[in-house]
Amino acid sequence: MIRNGYSSNRQQMVDAHIIARGIKDRRVINAMLEVPRHLFLDEAFWPQAHDDNPLPIGEKQTISQPYIVALMTEALELKGTERVLEIGTGSGYQTAILSKLAEQVYSIERIPGLAKRSRKIFDTLKYTNIVITINDGTLGWREHGPYDGIIVTAAAPRPPKALLDQLARGGRLVIPVGDETLQDLMVYIREDDDQFREENRGGCRFVKLIGDQGWKE
Ligand code: SAM
């Protein structure tokens, strides 16, 4: 593995696709400069790792494009003290970005091979504040909640009730909501026990969230 390679590619990625497209949170920008995105992909994809599009990671799944990772992460408004839940570990890249920005990250992946692969990368890079489990993430992970932030990196027909229930007061759920081909990136902010404010951050396109409170397989 090349640990420190591709730093100029990361700088170009951040300049062209992150800052130029309006991402302002300096902590998010620094995390994206720091985390070696190429290591979350098979070596054959390393030359394309910093292009602004999704890439295959096996099991018919994708690593999200850098801009979407930045946009979703910025929407969580992390300061560094938070407990965050991620649904859809996938390649582990988004998880790694979160690990730089929050105190503790819990991540759920339904496909065992992907979870295993990400875990190995986190061990190699010594990202120690991440815990992964293999499960249906639409049910959340009650044991470690409530969460200051929940991020779902797959498309849901509606925000899963279990995830809204596991948000702390003031916590934010960031999730693509829509049909199977097009979604809106939604943010649900828990203002009180039963009161949520919602914001729409624009159109996006994700693979399906499959599970009890998502789509059927
Ligand atoms: N953030 C990831 C990345 O950049 O690599 C995105 C991965 S991909 C777009 C979405 C992931 O969600 C896939 O790995 C898929 O297996 C996972 N997924 C789908 N439904 C799920 C569920 N109910 N629970 C957990 N993971 C799920």
PDB file of C-alpha atoms and ligand atoms in Angstrom:
ATOM      1  CA  MET A   1       0.000   0.000   0.000  1.00  0.00           C
ATOM      2  CA  ILE A   2       1.190   3.517  -0.794  1.00  0.00           C
ATOM      3  CA  ARG A   3       0.326   5.443   2.368  1.00  0.00           C
ATOM      4  CA  ASN A   4       1.233   8.978   1.423  1.00  0.00           C
ATOM      5  CA  GLY A   5       0.804   8.908  -2.329  1.00  0.00           C
ATOM      6  CA  TYR A   6      -1.747  10.921  -4.269  1.00  0.00           C
ATOM      7  CA  SER A   7      -1.626  14.006  -2.022  1.00  0.00           C
ATOM      8  CA  SER A   8      -1.494  16.363  -5.024  1.00  0.00           C
ATOM      9  CA  ASN A   9      -4.507  14.507  -6.509  1.00  0.00           C
ATOM     10  CA  ARG A  10      -6.376  15.098  -3.253  1.00  0.00           C
ATOM     11  CA  GLN A  11      -5.498  18.789  -3.354  1.00  0.00           C
ATOM     12  CA  GLN A  12      -6.818  19.031  -6.927  1.00  0.00           C
ATOM     13  CA  MET A  13      -9.968  17.097  -5.970  1.00  0.00           C
ATOM     14  CA  VAL A  14     -10.626  19.459  -3.070  1.00  0.00           C
ATOM     15  CA  ASP A  15      -9.957  22.609  -5.129  1.00  0.00           C
ATOM     16  CA  ALA A  16     -12.003  21.591  -8.183  1.00  0.00           C
ATOM     17  CA  HIS A  17     -14.871  19.562  -6.729  1.00  0.00           C
ATOM     18  CA  ILE A  18     -15.218  20.582  -3.092  1.00  0.00           C
ATOM     19  CA  ILE A  19     -14.255  24.231  -2.571  1.00  0.00           C
ATOM     20  CA  ALA A  20     -15.228  25.405  -6.080  1.00  0.00           C
ATOM     21  CA  ARG A  21     -18.680  23.847  -5.597  1.00  0.00           C
ATOM     22  CA  GLY A  22     -19.376  25.701  -2.370  1.00  0.00           C
ATOM     23  CA  ILE A  23     -18.247  23.501   0.529  1.00  0.00           C
ATOM     24  CA  LYS A  24     -17.053  25.868   3.261  1.00  0.00           C
ATOM     25  CA  ASP A  25     -16.524  23.837   6.435  1.00  0.00           C
ATOM     26  CA  ARG A  26     -12.751  23.928   6.900  1.00  0.00           C
ATOM     27  CA  ARG A  27     -12.759  20.754   9.013  1.00  0.00           C
ATOM     28  CA  VAL A  28     -14.496  18.824   6.221  1.00  0.00           C
ATOM     29  CA  ILE A  29     -12.038  20.194   3.654  1.00  0.00           C
ATOM     30  CA  ASN A  30      -9.045  19.242   5.815  1.00  0.00           C
ATOM     31  CA  ALA A  31     -10.384  15.723   6.375  1.00  0.00           C
ATOM     32  CA  MET A  32     -10.747  15.245   2.626  1.00  0.00           C
ATOM     33  CA  LEU A  33      -7.183  16.445   2.099  1.00  0.00           C
ATOM     34  CA  GLU A  34      -5.962  14.006   4.706  1.00  0.00           C
ATOM     35  CA  VAL A  35      -7.812  10.713   4.136  1.00  0.00           C
ATOM     36  CA  PRO A  36      -6.151   8.642   1.355  1.00  0.00           C
ATOM     37  CA  ARG A  37      -9.235   8.052  -0.821  1.00  0.00           C
ATOM     38  CA  HIS A  38      -7.433   5.735  -3.249  1.00  0.00           C
ATOM     39  CA  LEU A  39      -6.815   3.142  -0.522  1.00  0.00           C
ATOM     40  CA  PHE A  40     -10.566   2.521  -0.260  1.00  0.00           C
ATOM     41  CA  LEU A  41     -10.629   1.285  -3.868  1.00  0.00           C
ATOM     42  CA  ASP A  42      -9.089  -1.614  -5.752  1.00  0.00           C
ATOM     43  CA  GLU A  43      -5.701  -0.634  -7.130  1.00  0.00           C
ATOM     44  CA  ALA A  44      -7.026  -0.696 -10.719  1.00  0.00           C
ATOM     45  CA  PHE A  45      -9.177   2.366  -9.859  1.00  0.00           C
ATOM     46  CA  TRP A  46      -6.460   4.417  -8.143  1.00  0.00           C
ATOM     47  CA  PRO A  47      -5.836   6.675 -11.174  1.00  0.00           C
ATOM     48  CA  GLN A  48      -9.571   7.632 -11.177  1.00  0.00           C
ATOM     49  CA  ALA A  49      -9.970   7.772  -7.407  1.00  0.00           C
ATOM     50  CA  HIS A  50     -10.124  11.586  -7.256  1.00  0.00           C
ATOM     51  CA  ASP A  51     -12.521  12.186 -10.152  1.00  0.00           C
ATOM     52  CA  ASP A  52     -15.884  13.558  -9.095  1.00  0.00           C
ATOM     53  CA  ASN A  53     -17.979  10.476  -9.725  1.00  0.00           C
ATOM     54  CA  PRO A  54     -18.901   7.247  -7.963  1.00  0.00           C
ATOM     55  CA  LEU A  55     -16.794   4.136  -8.674  1.00  0.00           C
ATOM     56  CA  PRO A  56     -17.527   0.419  -8.264  1.00  0.00           C
ATOM     57  CA  ILE A  57     -16.450  -1.313  -5.048  1.00  0.00           C
ATOM     58  CA  GLY A  58     -17.850  -4.791  -5.842  1.00  0.00           C
ATOM     59  CA  GLU A  59     -21.125  -6.424  -4.740  1.00  0.00           C
ATOM     60  CA  LYS A  60     -22.934  -4.022  -7.169  1.00  0.00           C
ATOM     61  CA  GLN A  61     -22.161  -1.116  -4.796  1.00  0.00           C
ATOM     62  CA  THR A  62     -20.267   2.156  -5.233  1.00  0.00           C
ATOM     63  CA  ILE A  63     -18.019   4.578  -3.374  1.00  0.00           C
ATOM     64  CA  SER A  64     -19.845   7.939  -3.353  1.00  0.00           C
ATOM     65  CA  GLN A  65     -18.452  10.840  -5.384  1.00  0.00           C
ATOM     66  CA  PRO A  66     -16.224  13.229  -3.393  1.00  0.00           C
ATOM     67  CA  TYR A  67     -18.609  16.222  -3.645  1.00  0.00           C
ATOM     68  CA  ILE A  68     -21.544  14.217  -2.249  1.00  0.00           C
ATOM     69  CA  VAL A  69     -19.378  12.949   0.626  1.00  0.00           C
ATOM     70  CA  ALA A  70     -18.424  16.552   1.437  1.00  0.00           C
ATOM     71  CA  LEU A  71     -22.003  17.858   1.084  1.00  0.00           C
ATOM     72  CA  MET A  72     -23.483  15.171   3.352  1.00  0.00           C
ATOM     73  CA  THR A  73     -20.695  15.511   5.913  1.00  0.00           C
ATOM     74  CA  GLU A  74     -21.023  19.315   6.020  1.00  0.00           C
ATOM     75  CA  ALA A  75     -24.778  18.916   6.601  1.00  0.00           C
ATOM     76  CA  LEU A  76     -24.025  17.049   9.865  1.00  0.00           C
ATOM     77  CA  GLU A  77     -22.299  20.208  11.260  1.00  0.00           C
ATOM     78  CA  LEU A  78     -19.788  18.209  13.304  1.00  0.00           C
ATOM     79  CA  LYS A  79     -17.548  19.962  15.837  1.00  0.00           C
ATOM     80  CA  GLY A  80     -15.526  16.982  17.096  1.00  0.00           C
ATOM     81  CA  THR A  81     -17.384  15.835  20.205  1.00  0.00           C
ATOM     82  CA  GLU A  82     -20.177  13.877  18.535  1.00  0.00           C
ATOM     83  CA  ARG A  83     -21.320  10.297  18.429  1.00  0.00           C
ATOM     84  CA  VAL A  84     -22.274   9.520  14.835  1.00  0.00           C
ATOM     85  CA  LEU A  85     -24.087   6.578  13.221  1.00  0.00           C
ATOM     86  CA  GLU A  86     -23.536   5.771   9.546  1.00  0.00           C
ATOM     87  CA  ILE A  87     -25.759   3.403   7.555  1.00  0.00           C
ATOM     88  CA  GLY A  88     -23.987   1.869   4.539  1.00  0.00           C
ATOM     89  CA  THR A  89     -20.255   1.550   5.264  1.00  0.00           C
ATOM     90  CA  GLY A  90     -19.582   0.520   1.649  1.00  0.00           C
ATOM     91  CA  SER A  91     -15.932   1.228   0.845  1.00  0.00           C
ATOM     92  CA  GLY A  92     -15.381   2.829   4.266  1.00  0.00           C
ATOM     93  CA  TYR A  93     -14.274   6.175   2.788  1.00  0.00           C
ATOM     94  CA  GLN A  94     -17.176   8.229   4.194  1.00  0.00           C
ATOM     95  CA  THR A  95     -16.688   6.451   7.536  1.00  0.00           C
ATOM     96  CA  ALA A  96     -13.017   7.474   7.562  1.00  0.00           C
ATOM     97  CA  ILE A  97     -13.938  11.125   6.892  1.00  0.00           C
ATOM     98  CA  LEU A  98     -16.400  10.999   9.805  1.00  0.00           C
ATOM     99  CA  SER A  99     -13.755   9.484  12.068  1.00  0.00           C
ATOM    100  CA  LYS A 100     -11.633  12.619  11.593  1.00  0.00           C
ATOM    101  CA  LEU A 101     -14.541  14.920  12.488  1.00  0.00           C
ATOM    102  CA  ALA A 102     -16.454  13.224  15.313  1.00  0.00           C
ATOM    103  CA  GLU A 103     -15.481  11.573  18.582  1.00  0.00           C
ATOM    104  CA  GLN A 104     -16.936   8.136  17.846  1.00  0.00           C
ATOM    105  CA  VAL A 105     -18.329   6.584  14.671  1.00  0.00           C
ATOM    106  CA  TYR A 106     -20.619   3.564  14.499  1.00  0.00           C
ATOM    107  CA  SER A 107     -21.236   2.165  11.032  1.00  0.00           C
ATOM    108  CA  ILE A 108     -23.617  -0.531   9.772  1.00  0.00           C
ATOM    109  CA  GLU A 109     -23.189  -2.449   6.501  1.00  0.00           C
ATOM    110  CA  ARG A 110     -25.502  -5.222   5.292  1.00  0.00           C
ATOM    111  CA  ILE A 111     -22.956  -6.923   2.982  1.00  0.00           C
ATOM    112  CA  PRO A 112     -20.391  -8.873   5.062  1.00  0.00           C
ATOM    113  CA  GLY A 113     -17.595  -8.749   2.435  1.00  0.00           C
ATOM    114  CA  LEU A 114     -17.674  -4.934   2.310  1.00  0.00           C
ATOM    115  CA  ALA A 115     -17.726  -4.597   6.100  1.00  0.00           C
ATOM    116  CA  LYS A 116     -14.767  -6.949   6.418  1.00  0.00           C
ATOM    117  CA  ARG A 117     -12.753  -5.092   3.786  1.00  0.00           C
ATOM    118  CA  SER A 118     -13.374  -1.674   5.373  1.00  0.00           C
ATOM    119  CA  ARG A 119     -12.465  -2.955   8.816  1.00  0.00           C
ATOM    120  CA  LYS A 120      -9.110  -4.093   7.443  1.00  0.00           C
ATOM    121  CA  ILE A 121      -8.397  -0.663   5.944  1.00  0.00           C
ATOM    122  CA  PHE A 122      -9.280   1.122   9.217  1.00  0.00           C
ATOM    123  CA  ASP A 123      -6.903  -1.198  11.079  1.00  0.00           C
ATOM    124  CA  THR A 124      -4.101  -0.511   8.594  1.00  0.00           C
ATOM    125  CA  LEU A 125      -4.630   3.264   8.781  1.00  0.00           C
ATOM    126  CA  LYS A 126      -5.082   3.086  12.589  1.00  0.00           C
ATOM    127  CA  TYR A 127      -8.486   4.781  12.593  1.00  0.00           C
ATOM    128  CA  THR A 128      -9.428   3.590  16.061  1.00  0.00           C
ATOM    129  CA  ASN A 129     -12.702   5.446  16.756  1.00  0.00           C
ATOM    130  CA  ILE A 130     -14.793   3.382  14.304  1.00  0.00           C
ATOM    131  CA  VAL A 131     -16.952   0.377  15.175  1.00  0.00           C
ATOM    132  CA  ILE A 132     -18.614  -1.573  12.330  1.00  0.00           C
ATOM    133  CA  THR A 133     -21.360  -4.153  12.471  1.00  0.00           C
ATOM    134  CA  ILE A 134     -23.116  -6.257   9.826  1.00  0.00           C
ATOM    135  CA  ASN A 135     -26.859  -5.715  10.040  1.00  0.00           C
ATOM    136  CA  ASP A 136     -29.921  -4.014   8.586  1.00  0.00           C
ATOM    137  CA  GLY A 137     -29.108  -0.366   9.238  1.00  0.00           C
ATOM    138  CA  THR A 138     -32.707   0.792   8.711  1.00  0.00           C
ATOM    139  CA  LEU A 139     -33.262  -0.381  12.295  1.00  0.00           C
ATOM    140  CA  GLY A 140     -30.368   1.733  13.608  1.00  0.00           C
ATOM    141  CA  TRP A 141     -28.140   0.634  16.481  1.00  0.00           C
ATOM    142  CA  ARG A 142     -30.087   1.429  19.638  1.00  0.00           C
ATOM    143  CA  GLU A 143     -27.399   0.175  22.018  1.00  0.00           C
ATOM    144  CA  HIS A 144     -25.012   3.091  21.261  1.00  0.00           C
ATOM    145  CA  GLY A 145     -27.583   5.861  20.744  1.00  0.00           C
ATOM    146  CA  PRO A 146     -28.852   8.482  20.915  1.00  0.00           C
ATOM    147  CA  TYR A 147     -26.722   9.968  18.142  1.00  0.00           C
ATOM    148  CA  ASP A 148     -25.779  13.581  17.459  1.00  0.00           C
ATOM    149  CA  GLY A 149     -25.644  12.736  13.772  1.00  0.00           C
ATOM    150  CA  ILE A 150     -26.937   9.923  11.551  1.00  0.00           C
ATOM    151  CA  ILE A 151     -25.907   9.667   7.910  1.00  0.00           C
ATOM    152  CA  VAL A 152     -27.465   7.233   5.442  1.00  0.00           C
ATOM    153  CA  THR A 153     -25.467   6.651   2.264  1.00  0.00           C
ATOM    154  CA  ALA A 154     -28.176   4.782   0.353  1.00  0.00           C
ATOM    155  CA  ALA A 155     -31.574   5.916  -0.968  1.00  0.00           C
ATOM    156  CA  ALA A 156     -34.660   5.475   1.222  1.00  0.00           C
ATOM    157  CA  PRO A 157     -38.359   5.742   0.300  1.00  0.00           C
ATOM    158  CA  ARG A 158     -38.868   7.716   3.540  1.00  0.00           C
ATOM    159  CA  PRO A 159     -36.765   8.465   6.656  1.00  0.00           C
ATOM    160  CA  PRO A 160     -36.785   5.253   8.750  1.00  0.00           C
ATOM    161  CA  LYS A 161     -38.666   5.808  12.024  1.00  0.00           C
ATOM    162  CA  ALA A 162     -36.017   3.877  13.984  1.00  0.00           C
ATOM    163  CA  LEU A 163     -33.363   6.375  12.860  1.00  0.00           C
ATOM    164  CA  LEU A 164     -35.476   9.419  13.763  1.00  0.00           C
ATOM    165  CA  ASP A 165     -36.104   7.809  17.184  1.00  0.00           C
ATOM    166  CA  GLN A 166     -32.361   7.317  17.766  1.00  0.00           C
ATOM    167  CA  LEU A 167     -31.459  10.972  17.164  1.00  0.00           C
ATOM    168  CA  ALA A 168     -30.490  13.046  20.192  1.00  0.00           C
ATOM    169  CA  ARG A 169     -32.234  16.385  20.698  1.00  0.00           C
ATOM    170  CA  GLY A 170     -30.540  18.809  18.287  1.00  0.00           C
ATOM    171  CA  GLY A 171     -29.232  15.811  16.319  1.00  0.00           C
ATOM    172  CA  ARG A 172     -29.279  15.699  12.516  1.00  0.00           C
ATOM    173  CA  LEU A 173     -30.270  12.877  10.157  1.00  0.00           C
ATOM    174  CA  VAL A 174     -28.831  13.266   6.634  1.00  0.00           C
ATOM    175  CA  ILE A 175     -30.470  10.931   4.117  1.00  0.00           C
ATOM    176  CA  PRO A 176     -31.369  10.694   0.411  1.00  0.00           C
ATOM    177  CA  VAL A 177     -35.169  10.285   0.170  1.00  0.00           C
ATOM    178  CA  GLY A 178     -37.121   9.570  -2.992  1.00  0.00           C
ATOM    179  CA  ASP A 179     -37.825   6.800  -5.462  1.00  0.00           C
ATOM    180  CA  GLU A 180     -35.464   4.134  -6.749  1.00  0.00           C
ATOM    181  CA  THR A 181     -33.815   6.358  -9.363  1.00  0.00           C
ATOM    182  CA  LEU A 182     -33.795   9.935  -8.034  1.00  0.00           C
ATOM    183  CA  GLN A 183     -33.823  11.376  -4.553  1.00  0.00           C
ATOM    184  CA  ASP A 184     -33.559  14.616  -2.585  1.00  0.00           C
ATOM    185  CA  LEU A 185     -30.824  14.962  -0.010  1.00  0.00           C
ATOM    186  CA  MET A 186     -32.830  15.621   3.154  1.00  0.00           C
ATOM    187  CA  VAL A 187     -31.742  16.805   6.594  1.00  0.00           C
ATOM    188  CA  TYR A 188     -34.049  16.127   9.578  1.00  0.00           C
ATOM    189  CA  ILE A 189     -33.161  18.066  12.718  1.00  0.00           C
ATOM    190  CA  ARG A 190     -34.689  16.908  16.005  1.00  0.00           C
ATOM    191  CA  GLU A 191     -35.891  20.039  17.755  1.00  0.00           C
ATOM    192  CA  ASP A 192     -37.918  18.294  20.441  1.00  0.00           C
ATOM    193  CA  ASP A 193     -39.166  14.796  21.304  1.00  0.00           C
ATOM    194  CA  ASP A 194     -41.743  14.719  18.496  1.00  0.00           C
ATOM    195  CA  GLN A 195     -40.693  17.762  16.539  1.00  0.00           C
ATOM    196  CA  PHE A 196     -38.415  17.620  13.495  1.00  0.00           C
ATOM    197  CA  ARG A 197     -37.433  20.426  11.158  1.00  0.00           C
ATOM    198  CA  GLU A 198     -36.573  19.351   7.619  1.00  0.00           C
ATOM    199  CA  GLU A 199     -34.340  20.885   4.983  1.00  0.00           C
ATOM    200  CA  ASN A 200     -33.932  19.852   1.335  1.00  0.00           C
ATOM    201  CA  ARG A 201     -30.350  20.155   0.041  1.00  0.00           C
ATOM    202  CA  GLY A 202     -31.143  19.235  -3.590  1.00  0.00           C
ATOM    203  CA  GLY A 203     -31.260  16.297  -5.964  1.00  0.00           C
ATOM    204  CA  CYS A 204     -29.011  13.241  -5.729  1.00  0.00           C
ATOM    205  CA  ARG A 205     -28.810   9.641  -6.898  1.00  0.00           C
ATOM    206  CA  PHE A 206     -27.902   6.707  -4.660  1.00  0.00           C
ATOM    207  CA  VAL A 207     -28.119   2.910  -4.665  1.00  0.00           C
ATOM    208  CA  LYS A 208     -31.085   1.507  -2.734  1.00  0.00           C
ATOM    209  CA  LEU A 209     -31.289   1.234   1.039  1.00  0.00           C
ATOM    210  CA  ILE A 210     -32.458  -2.350   1.422  1.00  0.00           C
ATOM    211  CA  GLY A 211     -34.105  -3.468   4.620  1.00  0.00           C
ATOM    212  CA  ASP A 212     -37.058  -3.518   6.956  1.00  0.00           C
ATOM    213  CA  GLN A 213     -37.621   0.256   6.739  1.00  0.00           C
ATOM    214  CA  GLY A 214     -36.111   0.682   3.271  1.00  0.00           C
ATOM    215  CA  TRP A 215     -36.704  -1.049  -0.066  1.00  0.00           C
ATOM    216  CA  LYS A 216     -37.269  -4.781  -0.445  1.00  0.00           C
ATOM    217  CA  GLU A 217     -34.366  -6.542  -2.153  1.00  0.00           C
TER     218      GLU A 217
HETATM  219  N1  SAM B   1     -20.436   5.860   1.904  1.00  0.00           N
HETATM  220  C1  SAM B   1     -20.182   4.710   1.122  1.00  0.00           C
HETATM  221  C2  SAM B   1     -18.902   4.897   0.319  1.00  0.00           C
HETATM  222  O1  SAM B   1     -18.579   6.039  -0.043  1.00  0.00           O
HETATM  223  O2  SAM B   1     -18.243   3.898   0.024  1.00  0.00           O
HETATM  224  C3  SAM B   1     -21.345   4.506   0.209  1.00  0.00           C
HETATM  225  C4  SAM B   1     -21.588   3.116  -0.134  1.00  0.00           C
HETATM  226  S1  SAM B   1     -22.915   2.680  -1.206  1.00  0.00           S
HETATM  227  C5  SAM B   1     -23.420   4.107  -2.029  1.00  0.00           C
HETATM  228  C6  SAM B   1     -24.255   2.295  -0.107  1.00  0.00           C
HETATM  229  C7  SAM B   1     -24.009   1.152   0.851  1.00  0.00           C
HETATM  230  O3  SAM B   1     -25.191   0.960   1.637  1.00  0.00           O
HETATM  231  C8  SAM B   1     -23.731  -0.195   0.195  1.00  0.00           C
HETATM  232  O4  SAM B   1     -22.518  -0.692   0.666  1.00  0.00           O
HETATM  233  C9  SAM B   1     -24.905  -1.069   0.628  1.00  0.00           C
HETATM  234  O5  SAM B   1     -24.582  -2.424   0.792  1.00  0.00           O
HETATM  235  C10 SAM B   1     -25.301  -0.402   1.935  1.00  0.00           C
HETATM  236  N2  SAM B   1     -26.671  -0.683   2.385  1.00  0.00           N
HETATM  237  C11 SAM B   1     -27.817  -0.728   1.680  1.00  0.00           C
HETATM  238  N3  SAM B   1     -28.857  -0.995   2.483  1.00  0.00           N
HETATM  239  C12 SAM B   1     -28.359  -1.130   3.745  1.00  0.00           C
HETATM  240  C13 SAM B   1     -28.928  -1.404   5.032  1.00  0.00           C
HETATM  241  N4  SAM B   1     -30.240  -1.598   5.214  1.00  0.00           N
HETATM  242  N5  SAM B   1     -28.101  -1.457   6.088  1.00  0.00           N
HETATM  243  C14 SAM B   1     -26.766  -1.268   5.954  1.00  0.00           C
HETATM  244  N6  SAM B   1     -26.161  -1.000   4.781  1.00  0.00           N
HETATM  245  C15 SAM B   1     -26.958  -0.927   3.681  1.00  0.00           C
END
